[in-house]
Amino acid sequence: MSIDIDKIRNDFPILSQKVRGKDLVYFDNGATSQKPQRVIDAMSDYYQSYNSNVHRGVHYLSQIATDAMETARDNIRKFINAESIEEIIFTKGTTEAINLVANSFSKVFITEGDEVIVSEMEHHANIVPWQMMCKERSAILKVAKINNNGSLDIDYLKSLITDKTKLIAITYISNVMGVINPVAEIIEYAHSKGVKVLIDGAQAVPHTIIDVQALDADFFCFSAHKMYGPTGIGILYGKKELLEQMPPYQFGGEMIDQVSFEETTFNELPFKFEAGTPMIAEIIGLSVAIDYIQETGINEIADYEHELLEYANSQIKNIKGLKIIGTSENKASVISFVVDGIHHYDIGSLLDQFGVAVRTGNHCAQPLMTSMGISGTIRASFAFYNTKEEIDIFVEALNKTLNMLR
Ligand code: C6P
């Protein structure tokens, strides 16, 4: 099976529009991906045909909505090969999933003097919740370094582990550089030392097969909107034995069992962590996005995106003064770069005039920028609906942009 690019582009109506009078070239997929018509239709079908609250009503529509949501939960479980639906918790996104673990896991497992390890390449969402938690519990936040080519210094990471280390929280794929971390090796080593591991999978799910059981991840977090699904919905996967020991994070709604003014008891997993009315349309949309990815084939997607990455690399690497940030071998389809003497924002703004959407700035990874000695980058992140022709348009626009700014 290979990618049928014409069919795929037809499935994403937004891609055929003009922006500033030019054909849109959307290379900001790391920030959020576009949605196939099928996902949009599934969400409007919910609102048009069976909008109702879930787990609450005895009535017909409520039962259909509940069935659709719980069927989606099982589809998500299968997608990441979790053992049971009790391990699939709906959150707003990766950020909320990490905050949930930082808040709840720490109440049971972290005491004064304990250590949590993150890496220099983390998104703020996988730094700040741990930093706040460590301050609150007088625990210590340790930072694993990266090598000059952006890869993780794995020996250094291992050397940070002591008998006080309780958790490593690490990204699978860097949102800035596309660098892929050897998470299976990290998890295996951490477990041999009795340390739990949380994987920030936000950038990994659109590009890689995820098997949480094969990885043996303790926690795995991701967002639907980066994998062709809607915004406002993400998943926390957690091993049942850990989630069972962790207290609820927020209170009210379906997470409740019994309430009196003296005492409250809580519902079972996964509902224990799902306070309030869930994002029903978004959950249904995520499930359809998963079907779409699986029908296209995640290996086919990864191979095609790799071709795009190699092609883009070959086209931009000789541009005068341009430096790619993150040059390690093992990379997803993301290119970040800086250009001598020209601010990233100016380049991004001019590219936009050519209809090319890239992201500029620190990409919510300020500590990584500090360690690289830069203030920001221009980032082009490719999806399987992008083409080599679009890369040509981007490179031509980039050359014109640089000529204007020099
Ligand atoms: N990165 C980017 O342009 P949310 O916002 O909760 O869906 O995802 C947060 C997040 C966490 N970890 C990683 C590795 C991420 O890349 C992101 C989101 C976007 O790079 C927006 S800042």
PDB file of C-alpha atoms and ligand atoms in Angstrom, residues 28 30-32 92-96 98 122-126 171 173-176 200-203 222-226 359 363-364 379, ligand 1:
ATOM      1  CA  ASP A  28       2.428  23.871  10.769  1.00  0.00           C
ATOM      2  CA  GLY A  30       3.313  20.118  14.698  1.00  0.00           C
ATOM      3  CA  ALA A  31       1.107  22.849  16.171  1.00  0.00           C
ATOM      4  CA  THR A  32      -2.102  21.274  14.951  1.00  0.00           C
ATOM      5  CA  LYS A  92      -8.523  18.143  27.329  1.00  0.00           C
ATOM      6  CA  GLY A  93      -5.179  17.254  25.767  1.00  0.00           C
ATOM      7  CA  THR A  94      -1.588  16.312  26.498  1.00  0.00           C
ATOM      8  CA  THR A  95      -1.127  19.293  28.811  1.00  0.00           C
ATOM      9  CA  GLU A  96      -4.044  18.314  31.019  1.00  0.00           C
ATOM     10  CA  ILE A  98       0.496  15.546  32.295  1.00  0.00           C
ATOM     11  CA  GLU A 122      10.733  19.066  26.811  1.00  0.00           C
ATOM     12  CA  HIS A 123       7.744  21.186  25.906  1.00  0.00           C
ATOM     13  CA  HIS A 124       6.759  23.489  28.792  1.00  0.00           C
ATOM     14  CA  ALA A 125       3.763  21.191  29.377  1.00  0.00           C
ATOM     15  CA  ASN A 126       6.212  18.475  30.442  1.00  0.00           C
ATOM     16  CA  THR A 171       8.965  13.299  25.249  1.00  0.00           C
ATOM     17  CA  ILE A 173       9.519  13.120  19.768  1.00  0.00           C
ATOM     18  CA  SER A 174      10.789  16.684  20.220  1.00  0.00           C
ATOM     19  CA  ASN A 175       8.231  19.201  18.951  1.00  0.00           C
ATOM     20  CA  VAL A 176      11.030  21.587  18.007  1.00  0.00           C
ATOM     21  CA  ASP A 200       4.733  12.744  26.308  1.00  0.00           C
ATOM     22  CA  GLY A 201       3.458  11.278  23.053  1.00  0.00           C
ATOM     23  CA  ALA A 202       1.968  14.501  21.626  1.00  0.00           C
ATOM     24  CA  GLN A 203       4.244  14.539  18.573  1.00  0.00           C
ATOM     25  CA  PHE A 222      -1.381  12.604  23.662  1.00  0.00           C
ATOM     26  CA  SER A 223      -3.710  15.118  21.990  1.00  0.00           C
ATOM     27  CA  ALA A 224      -6.220  14.393  19.227  1.00  0.00           C
ATOM     28  CA  HIS A 225      -5.679  17.642  17.370  1.00  0.00           C
ATOM     29  CA  LYS A 226      -2.146  16.712  16.289  1.00  0.00           C
ATOM     30  CA  ARG A 359       5.652  28.224  13.088  1.00  0.00           C
ATOM     31  CA  HIS A 363       7.735  26.534  20.387  1.00  0.00           C
ATOM     32  CA  CYS A 364       6.953  26.415  24.139  1.00  0.00           C
ATOM     33  CA  ARG A 379       9.785  25.242  12.071  1.00  0.00           C
TER      34      ARG A 379
HETATM   35  N1  C6P B   1       2.993  21.526  20.868  1.00  0.00           N
HETATM   36  C1  C6P B   1       3.678  22.863  18.979  1.00  0.00           C
HETATM   37  O1  C6P B   1       3.490  23.729  18.114  1.00  0.00           O
HETATM   38  P1  C6P B   1      -1.568  20.361  23.918  1.00  0.00           P
HETATM   39  O2  C6P B   1      -1.468  21.851  23.722  1.00  0.00           O
HETATM   40  O3  C6P B   1      -1.967  20.005  25.322  1.00  0.00           O
HETATM   41  O4  C6P B   1      -2.384  19.686  22.881  1.00  0.00           O
HETATM   42  O5  C6P B   1      -0.085  19.788  23.681  1.00  0.00           O
HETATM   43  C2  C6P B   1       1.005  20.276  24.423  1.00  0.00           C
HETATM   44  C3  C6P B   1       2.273  19.653  23.949  1.00  0.00           C
HETATM   45  C4  C6P B   1       2.937  18.771  24.773  1.00  0.00           C
HETATM   46  N2  C6P B   1       4.046  18.122  24.374  1.00  0.00           N
HETATM   47  C5  C6P B   1       4.560  18.295  23.143  1.00  0.00           C
HETATM   48  C6  C6P B   1       5.774  17.529  22.730  1.00  0.00           C
HETATM   49  C7  C6P B   1       3.936  19.184  22.262  1.00  0.00           C
HETATM   50  O6  C6P B   1       4.441  19.359  21.031  1.00  0.00           O
HETATM   51  C8  C6P B   1       2.783  19.901  22.676  1.00  0.00           C
HETATM   52  C9  C6P B   1       2.132  20.917  21.788  1.00  0.00           C
HETATM   53  C10 C6P B   1       2.531  22.482  19.880  1.00  0.00           C
HETATM   54  O7  C6P B   1       4.764  22.337  19.106  1.00  0.00           O
HETATM   55  C11 C6P B   1       1.856  23.674  20.472  1.00  0.00           C
HETATM   56  S1  C6P B   1       2.881  24.568  21.584  1.00  0.00           S
END
